[in-house]
Amino acid sequence: MVMMSKIRGFFNSIFSKLFRVKKTIKLGFYGPVNAGKSSLANRISKDFTGEEMSSVSKVPHETRTIIQKEKVKIKYNDKEMDFNLIDTPGIATRIDYEDFLKFKMNDEEAKERAKEATQGVIESIKWLDQVDCVLVVLDATQDPYSQVNITIIGNLAARNTPILIVANKVDLKSSKIQRVEDAFPQYKVIGISAMTGKNMDELYKEIFNLIKK
Amino acid sequence: MLTLQFIPGYELNGLEVNQKIRKILGLVRKDRILVIEGRLSSEEEALLIQRTMEEISKEFKGVEICSVDYRKNEKTLPQKIREMLASMLLGGREGFSIVGPASIVREIKRNPDKIELLFSNNKR
């Protein structure tokens, strides 16, 4: 699967360079649960289309299917390009329906949400082959050395997919961007707040740098 | 009683990736905490997560995984070549992986220098 993706990527790249095709970039939002992927996707979507694309919640696994917003024209200075924004369910290695009971759900609702959440994780992993470049969204207040983060980044690296690590929630006092930078020294890390919009211009600049790769 | 099971590299190296994941999940579902010689690749970890999600139920809550590759990034070219040759000869066994049932292993904390397994007080 990875090999097919690499071959496809290689030919796409050659074709684009030869014929200068201006294609739409599929920009994926990947990360662990509750890191703020949907909030960031909403922020970007709203900045350039005026509309949000995903619902957000403090309840884990709010996004349980892939959500796409097509033809979002992102602009930075004199540059502009069309993107398909692909918001993915958070990846987790465990899902316990009892955790949802804490959020005023009844037994049936919690079980249904857990079932949908497991499907969401599977779908996210399958979509790793479909995206052109990825914003790996991490919660800057949390330990960055989690296996989920390492597995996501390792899988994208194995597919040669360009990655930008977004350390979200820098508006919170407990956020530590340096810790994220130390954990992934080979990647560009940019600290933002999807909630307040802090540092979004810098993010847009880095997205254009990312697609040059 | 906690059971820690060591899986030597040769037990998994000959297996096709799906068989490997099935074997790992089968043991974890028997409440074993596995220490696997030779870290799982990123693709194997992703497949393990996928298969885990397919099996989640009221009884099986998932897994905790920690893969450790103790090779350092800052290497000279001769070191990299030596490492590559060793990897080819040994079948890429550098490092190790720990996989345990989420109902027993609450969290695996990893610092660059140490790994801590935090256990659940009561197995649900």
CSV table of C-alpha atoms in Angstrom, one decimal:
chain,number,residue,atom,x,y,z
A,1,MET,CA,0.0,0.0,0.0
A,2,VAL,CA,2.8,2.4,0.9
A,3,MET,CA,4.8,1.3,-2.2
A,4,MET,CA,1.7,2.1,-4.4
A,5,SER,CA,1.4,5.4,-2.8
A,6,LYS,CA,5.0,6.2,-3.4
A,7,ILE,CA,4.8,5.2,-7.0
A,8,ARG,CA,1.6,7.3,-7.5
A,9,GLY,CA,3.3,10.2,-5.7
A,10,PHE,CA,6.3,9.9,-7.9
A,11,PHE,CA,4.3,9.9,-11.2
A,12,ASN,CA,2.0,12.7,-10.0
A,13,SER,CA,5.1,14.8,-9.2
A,14,ILE,CA,6.7,14.2,-12.6
A,15,PHE,CA,3.4,14.9,-14.4
A,16,SER,CA,2.8,18.1,-12.5
A,17,LYS,CA,6.3,19.3,-13.2
A,18,LEU,CA,6.2,18.4,-16.9
A,19,PHE,CA,2.8,19.9,-17.7
A,20,ARG,CA,2.6,22.5,-14.9
A,21,VAL,CA,-0.8,21.3,-13.8
A,22,LYS,CA,-2.2,23.5,-11.1
A,23,LYS,CA,-3.9,20.8,-9.0
A,24,THR,CA,-5.9,21.1,-5.9
A,25,ILE,CA,-3.8,20.1,-2.9
A,26,LYS,CA,-5.3,17.6,-0.4
A,27,LEU,CA,-4.3,19.0,3.0
A,28,GLY,CA,-4.9,16.5,5.8
A,29,PHE,CA,-5.4,17.4,9.5
A,30,TYR,CA,-4.1,14.5,11.5
A,31,GLY,CA,-3.4,14.0,15.2
A,32,PRO,CA,-4.5,12.5,18.5
A,33,VAL,CA,-8.0,12.9,19.9
A,34,ASN,CA,-8.9,16.5,21.2
A,35,ALA,CA,-5.8,18.1,19.9
A,36,GLY,CA,-7.8,20.7,18.0
A,37,LYS,CA,-7.8,19.4,14.4
A,38,SER,CA,-11.4,20.4,13.7
A,39,SER,CA,-10.9,23.8,15.4
A,40,LEU,CA,-8.0,24.5,13.1
A,41,ALA,CA,-9.8,23.2,10.0
A,42,ASN,CA,-12.7,25.5,11.0
A,43,ARG,CA,-10.4,28.4,11.5
A,44,ILE,CA,-8.8,28.0,8.1
A,45,SER,CA,-12.1,27.3,6.4
A,46,LYS,CA,-13.7,30.4,8.0
A,47,ASP,CA,-10.7,32.6,7.1
A,48,PHE,CA,-11.0,31.8,3.4
A,49,THR,CA,-14.7,30.8,2.8
A,50,GLY,CA,-16.5,32.4,5.6
A,51,GLU,CA,-17.9,29.0,6.7
A,52,GLU,CA,-16.8,26.4,9.3
A,53,MET,CA,-16.6,22.8,8.2
A,54,SER,CA,-16.6,20.6,11.4
A,55,SER,CA,-18.4,20.5,14.7
A,56,VAL,CA,-16.2,20.8,17.8
A,57,SER,CA,-16.7,19.6,21.3
A,58,LYS,CA,-14.9,18.8,24.5
A,59,VAL,CA,-16.3,15.3,24.3
A,60,PRO,CA,-13.6,13.1,22.8
A,61,HIS,CA,-14.1,11.7,19.3
A,62,GLU,CA,-16.4,14.4,18.2
A,63,THR,CA,-15.2,13.9,14.6
A,64,ARG,CA,-15.9,10.3,13.7
A,65,THR,CA,-15.9,10.5,9.9
A,66,ILE,CA,-13.7,12.2,7.4
A,67,ILE,CA,-14.9,15.7,6.7
A,68,GLN,CA,-13.9,17.5,3.5
A,69,LYS,CA,-14.1,21.1,2.4
A,70,GLU,CA,-13.3,21.4,-1.2
A,71,LYS,CA,-11.7,24.2,-3.2
A,72,VAL,CA,-10.6,26.4,-0.4
A,73,LYS,CA,-8.5,29.1,-1.9
A,74,ILE,CA,-5.8,29.9,0.7
A,75,LYS,CA,-4.0,33.1,0.2
A,76,TYR,CA,-0.8,34.4,1.7
A,77,ASN,CA,0.8,37.7,0.4
A,78,ASP,CA,0.7,37.4,-3.4
A,79,LYS,CA,0.4,33.6,-3.4
A,80,GLU,CA,-2.9,31.6,-3.6
A,81,MET,CA,-3.7,28.0,-4.2
A,82,ASP,CA,-6.7,25.7,-4.0
A,83,PHE,CA,-6.9,23.2,-1.2
A,84,ASN,CA,-9.2,20.4,-0.2
A,85,LEU,CA,-9.2,20.4,3.6
A,86,ILE,CA,-9.5,17.0,5.0
A,87,ASP,CA,-10.4,16.8,8.7
A,88,THR,CA,-9.8,13.4,10.1
A,89,PRO,CA,-11.0,11.6,13.3
A,90,GLY,CA,-8.4,11.6,16.1
A,91,ILE,CA,-6.3,8.5,16.2
A,92,ALA,CA,-6.3,6.5,19.4
A,93,THR,CA,-5.1,3.0,20.5
A,94,ARG,CA,-7.9,2.6,23.1
A,95,ILE,CA,-11.6,3.4,23.2
A,96,ASP,CA,-13.7,2.7,26.2
A,97,TYR,CA,-17.4,3.5,25.9
A,98,GLU,CA,-17.6,4.1,29.7
A,99,ASP,CA,-15.4,7.2,29.2
A,100,PHE,CA,-18.4,8.8,27.3
A,101,LEU,CA,-20.7,8.2,30.2
A,102,LYS,CA,-18.9,11.1,32.0
A,103,PHE,CA,-20.3,13.4,29.4
A,104,LYS,CA,-24.0,12.9,30.2
A,105,MET,CA,-24.6,10.2,27.7
A,106,ASN,CA,-26.7,7.2,28.4
A,107,ASP,CA,-25.4,3.6,28.0
A,108,GLU,CA,-26.7,3.2,24.4
A,109,GLU,CA,-25.4,6.6,23.2
A,110,ALA,CA,-22.0,5.9,24.7
A,111,LYS,CA,-21.7,2.5,23.1
A,112,GLU,CA,-22.8,4.0,19.7
A,113,ARG,CA,-20.3,6.8,20.0
A,114,ALA,CA,-17.5,4.3,20.9
A,115,LYS,CA,-18.4,2.1,17.9
A,116,GLU,CA,-18.4,5.1,15.5
A,117,ALA,CA,-15.1,6.3,17.1
A,118,THR,CA,-13.4,3.0,16.3
A,119,GLN,CA,-14.6,3.2,12.7
A,120,GLY,CA,-13.3,6.8,12.6
A,121,VAL,CA,-9.8,5.7,13.6
A,122,ILE,CA,-9.8,3.0,10.9
A,123,GLU,CA,-10.9,5.5,8.3
A,124,SER,CA,-8.2,8.0,9.4
A,125,ILE,CA,-5.5,5.4,8.9
A,126,LYS,CA,-6.8,4.4,5.5
A,127,TRP,CA,-6.8,8.0,4.4
A,128,LEU,CA,-3.0,8.3,5.1
A,129,ASP,CA,-2.5,7.2,1.5
A,130,GLN,CA,-4.9,9.9,0.1
A,131,VAL,CA,-3.5,13.2,1.3
A,132,ASP,CA,-0.8,15.3,-0.4
A,133,CYS,CA,0.5,17.0,2.7
A,134,VAL,CA,-0.4,17.0,6.3
A,135,LEU,CA,-0.7,19.3,9.3
A,136,VAL,CA,0.0,17.1,12.3
A,137,VAL,CA,-2.0,18.9,15.1
A,138,LEU,CA,-0.7,18.3,18.6
A,139,ASP,CA,-1.9,19.7,21.8
A,140,ALA,CA,1.0,21.8,23.1
A,141,THR,CA,-0.1,21.3,26.7
A,142,GLN,CA,0.3,17.5,26.4
A,143,ASP,CA,3.2,15.1,26.4
A,144,PRO,CA,4.4,15.0,22.8
A,145,TYR,CA,6.2,11.7,23.2
A,146,SER,CA,3.0,9.6,22.9
A,147,GLN,CA,3.0,6.6,20.6
A,148,VAL,CA,0.1,7.8,18.6
A,149,ASN,CA,2.0,11.0,17.6
A,150,ILE,CA,5.1,8.9,16.7
A,151,THR,CA,3.0,6.4,14.7
A,152,ILE,CA,1.2,9.1,12.7
A,153,ILE,CA,4.5,10.9,11.9
A,154,GLY,CA,6.3,7.7,11.2
A,155,ASN,CA,3.6,6.6,8.7
A,156,LEU,CA,3.6,9.9,6.9
A,157,ALA,CA,7.4,9.9,6.7
A,158,ALA,CA,7.3,6.4,5.3
A,159,ARG,CA,5.0,7.7,2.5
A,160,ASN,CA,7.2,10.8,1.9
A,161,THR,CA,4.2,13.0,2.7
A,162,PRO,CA,5.3,16.5,3.6
A,163,ILE,CA,4.5,17.3,7.2
A,164,LEU,CA,4.1,20.5,9.3
A,165,ILE,CA,3.7,20.0,13.0
A,166,VAL,CA,1.2,22.4,14.5
A,167,ALA,CA,1.5,22.8,18.3
A,168,ASN,CA,-2.0,24.0,19.1
A,169,LYS,CA,-3.4,25.7,22.2
A,170,VAL,CA,-0.5,28.1,22.7
A,171,ASP,CA,-2.9,30.5,24.3
A,172,LEU,CA,-2.9,28.2,27.4
A,173,LYS,CA,-0.3,28.9,30.1
A,174,SER,CA,0.7,25.2,30.3
A,175,SER,CA,1.6,24.9,26.6
A,176,LYS,CA,5.2,24.2,25.9
A,177,ILE,CA,6.3,24.5,22.2
A,178,GLN,CA,9.9,23.8,23.1
A,179,ARG,CA,8.9,20.3,24.3
A,180,VAL,CA,7.2,19.6,20.9
A,181,GLU,CA,10.3,20.9,19.0
A,182,ASP,CA,12.6,18.7,21.2
A,183,ALA,CA,10.4,15.6,20.5
A,184,PHE,CA,10.5,16.1,16.7
A,185,PRO,CA,13.7,18.0,15.8
A,186,GLN,CA,13.6,16.9,12.2
A,187,TYR,CA,10.3,18.7,11.5
A,188,LYS,CA,9.2,22.3,11.4
A,189,VAL,CA,7.0,23.1,14.4
A,190,ILE,CA,4.7,26.1,14.5
A,191,GLY,CA,2.8,27.2,17.6
A,192,ILE,CA,-0.7,28.5,17.1
A,193,SER,CA,-4.0,28.9,18.8
A,194,ALA,CA,-6.9,27.7,16.6
A,195,MET,CA,-9.2,29.2,19.2
A,196,THR,CA,-7.8,32.7,19.3
A,197,GLY,CA,-6.2,32.8,15.8
A,198,LYS,CA,-2.8,33.5,17.2
A,199,ASN,CA,0.0,33.0,14.7
A,200,MET,CA,-2.2,31.9,11.8
A,201,ASP,CA,-0.4,34.1,9.3
A,202,GLU,CA,2.8,32.3,10.1
A,203,LEU,CA,1.0,29.0,9.6
A,204,TYR,CA,-0.3,30.1,6.2
A,205,LYS,CA,3.3,31.0,5.2
A,206,GLU,CA,4.5,27.6,6.3
A,207,ILE,CA,1.8,25.8,4.4
A,208,PHE,CA,3.1,27.4,1.2
A,209,ASN,CA,6.6,26.4,2.1
A,210,LEU,CA,5.4,22.9,2.8
A,211,ILE,CA,3.8,22.4,-0.7
A,212,LYS,CA,7.1,23.4,-2.3
A,213,LYS,CA,8.6,20.2,-0.9
B,1,MET,CA,-1.3,-11.4,38.4
B,2,LEU,CA,0.6,-9.5,35.6
B,3,THR,CA,2.2,-11.6,32.9
B,4,LEU,CA,5.1,-10.1,31.0
B,5,GLN,CA,6.0,-12.1,27.9
B,6,PHE,CA,9.2,-11.6,26.0
B,7,ILE,CA,8.8,-12.3,22.2
B,8,PRO,CA,12.2,-12.9,20.6
B,9,GLY,CA,12.6,-11.4,17.1
B,10,TYR,CA,12.9,-14.8,15.4
B,11,GLU,CA,9.3,-15.7,16.5
B,12,LEU,CA,7.9,-12.8,14.5
B,13,ASN,CA,10.4,-12.1,11.7
B,14,GLY,CA,9.3,-15.0,9.5
B,15,LEU,CA,5.6,-14.1,9.7
B,16,GLU,CA,3.7,-12.1,7.1
B,17,VAL,CA,2.6,-8.7,8.6
B,18,ASN,CA,-1.1,-9.7,9.1
B,19,GLN,CA,0.0,-13.0,10.9
B,20,LYS,CA,2.4,-10.9,13.0
B,21,ILE,CA,-0.4,-8.5,14.1
B,22,ARG,CA,-2.8,-11.4,14.7
B,23,LYS,CA,-0.3,-13.1,17.0
B,24,ILE,CA,0.4,-9.9,18.9
B,25,LEU,CA,-3.3,-9.1,19.4
B,26,GLY,CA,-4.1,-12.7,20.3
B,27,LEU,CA,-1.6,-12.6,23.2
B,28,VAL,CA,-2.6,-9.1,24.3
B,29,ARG,CA,-6.2,-10.3,24.5
B,30,LYS,CA,-5.1,-13.0,26.9
B,31,ASP,CA,-3.9,-10.1,29.2
B,32,ARG,CA,-0.2,-10.5,28.4
B,33,ILE,CA,2.1,-7.5,28.3
B,34,LEU,CA,4.5,-8.1,25.5
B,35,VAL,CA,8.1,-7.0,25.1
B,36,ILE,CA,8.9,-7.6,21.5
B,37,GLU,CA,12.5,-7.8,20.4
B,38,GLY,CA,12.8,-5.6,17.3
B,39,ARG,CA,10.5,-2.6,17.2
B,40,LEU,CA,7.4,-2.7,15.1
B,41,SER,CA,7.6,-0.5,12.0
B,42,SER,CA,5.3,2.5,11.7
B,43,GLU,CA,3.1,0.6,9.2
B,44,GLU,CA,2.8,-2.4,11.5
B,45,GLU,CA,1.9,-0.1,14.4
B,46,ALA,CA,-0.8,1.5,12.2
B,47,LEU,CA,-2.1,-1.9,11.2
B,48,LEU,CA,-2.1,-3.0,14.9
B,49,ILE,CA,-4.2,0.1,15.7
B,50,GLN,CA,-6.6,-0.7,12.8
B,51,ARG,CA,-7.0,-4.3,13.9
B,52,THR,CA,-7.4,-3.3,17.5
B,53,MET,CA,-10.2,-0.9,16.6
B,54,GLU,CA,-12.0,-3.7,14.7
B,55,GLU,CA,-12.0,-5.8,17.9
B,56,ILE,CA,-13.0,-3.1,20.5
B,57,SER,CA,-15.9,-4.3,22.6
B,58,LYS,CA,-17.2,-4.0,26.1
B,59,GLU,CA,-14.6,-6.4,27.3
B,60,PHE,CA,-11.7,-5.3,25.1
B,61,LYS,CA,-10.8,-1.6,25.4
B,62,GLY,CA,-7.8,-1.5,23.2
B,63,VAL,CA,-4.0,-1.5,23.6
B,64,GLU,CA,-1.2,0.6,24.8
B,65,ILE,CA,1.9,0.6,22.6
B,66,CYS,CA,5.4,1.9,23.0
B,67,SER,CA,8.0,1.4,20.3
B,68,VAL,CA,11.6,2.4,21.1
B,69,ASP,CA,14.3,2.7,18.5
B,70,TYR,CA,17.5,3.4,20.3
B,71,ARG,CA,19.4,4.4,17.2
B,72,LYS,CA,20.3,8.1,17.4
B,73,ASN,CA,19.6,10.5,14.6
B,74,GLU,CA,23.0,12.2,14.9
B,75,LYS,CA,25.2,9.7,13.1
B,76,THR,CA,28.3,9.9,11.0
B,77,LEU,CA,28.2,8.3,7.5
B,78,PRO,CA,30.3,5.2,8.5
B,79,GLN,CA,28.0,4.7,11.5
B,80,LYS,CA,24.9,4.8,9.3
B,81,ILE,CA,26.4,2.3,6.8
B,82,ARG,CA,27.4,-0.1,9.7
B,83,GLU,CA,23.9,0.3,11.1
B,84,MET,CA,22.3,-0.4,7.7
B,85,LEU,CA,24.4,-3.5,7.2
B,86,ALA,CA,23.6,-4.8,10.7
B,87,SER,CA,19.9,-4.1,10.0
B,88,MET,CA,20.0,-6.1,6.8
B,89,LEU,CA,21.7,-9.0,8.5
B,90,LEU,CA,19.5,-9.0,11.6
B,91,GLY,CA,16.3,-8.2,9.8
B,92,GLY,CA,15.8,-4.7,11.2
B,93,ARG,CA,15.7,-5.7,14.9
B,94,GLU,CA,17.0,-2.5,16.5
B,95,GLY,CA,14.9,-1.4,19.5
B,96,PHE,CA,11.9,-3.0,21.0
B,97,SER,CA,8.2,-2.6,21.3
B,98,ILE,CA,5.9,-3.0,24.3
B,99,VAL,CA,2.3,-3.8,23.7
B,100,GLY,CA,-0.2,-4.4,26.5
B,101,PRO,CA,-4.0,-4.4,27.0
B,102,ALA,CA,-5.5,-1.0,27.8
B,103,SER,CA,-7.5,-2.5,30.6
B,104,ILE,CA,-4.3,-3.3,32.5
B,105,VAL,CA,-1.8,-0.7,31.2
B,106,ARG,CA,-3.3,2.6,31.8
B,107,GLU,CA,-0.5,4.6,30.1
B,108,ILE,CA,3.0,4.2,28.9
B,109,LYS,CA,5.0,7.4,29.5
B,110,ARG,CA,8.1,7.9,27.5
B,111,ASN,CA,10.8,10.4,28.1
B,112,PRO,CA,13.9,10.4,25.9
B,113,ASP,CA,15.7,8.5,28.7
B,114,LYS,CA,13.1,6.3,30.4
B,115,ILE,CA,9.8,4.4,29.9
B,116,GLU,CA,7.2,4.2,32.6
B,117,LEU,CA,4.3,1.7,32.5
B,118,LEU,CA,1.4,2.9,34.6
B,119,PHE,CA,-1.1,0.2,35.5
B,120,SER,CA,-4.8,0.5,36.2
B,121,ASN,CA,-5.8,0.0,39.8
B,122,ASN,CA,-8.7,-2.2,38.9
B,123,LYS,CA,-9.0,-4.2,35.8
B,124,ARG,CA,-12.4,-3.6,34.3
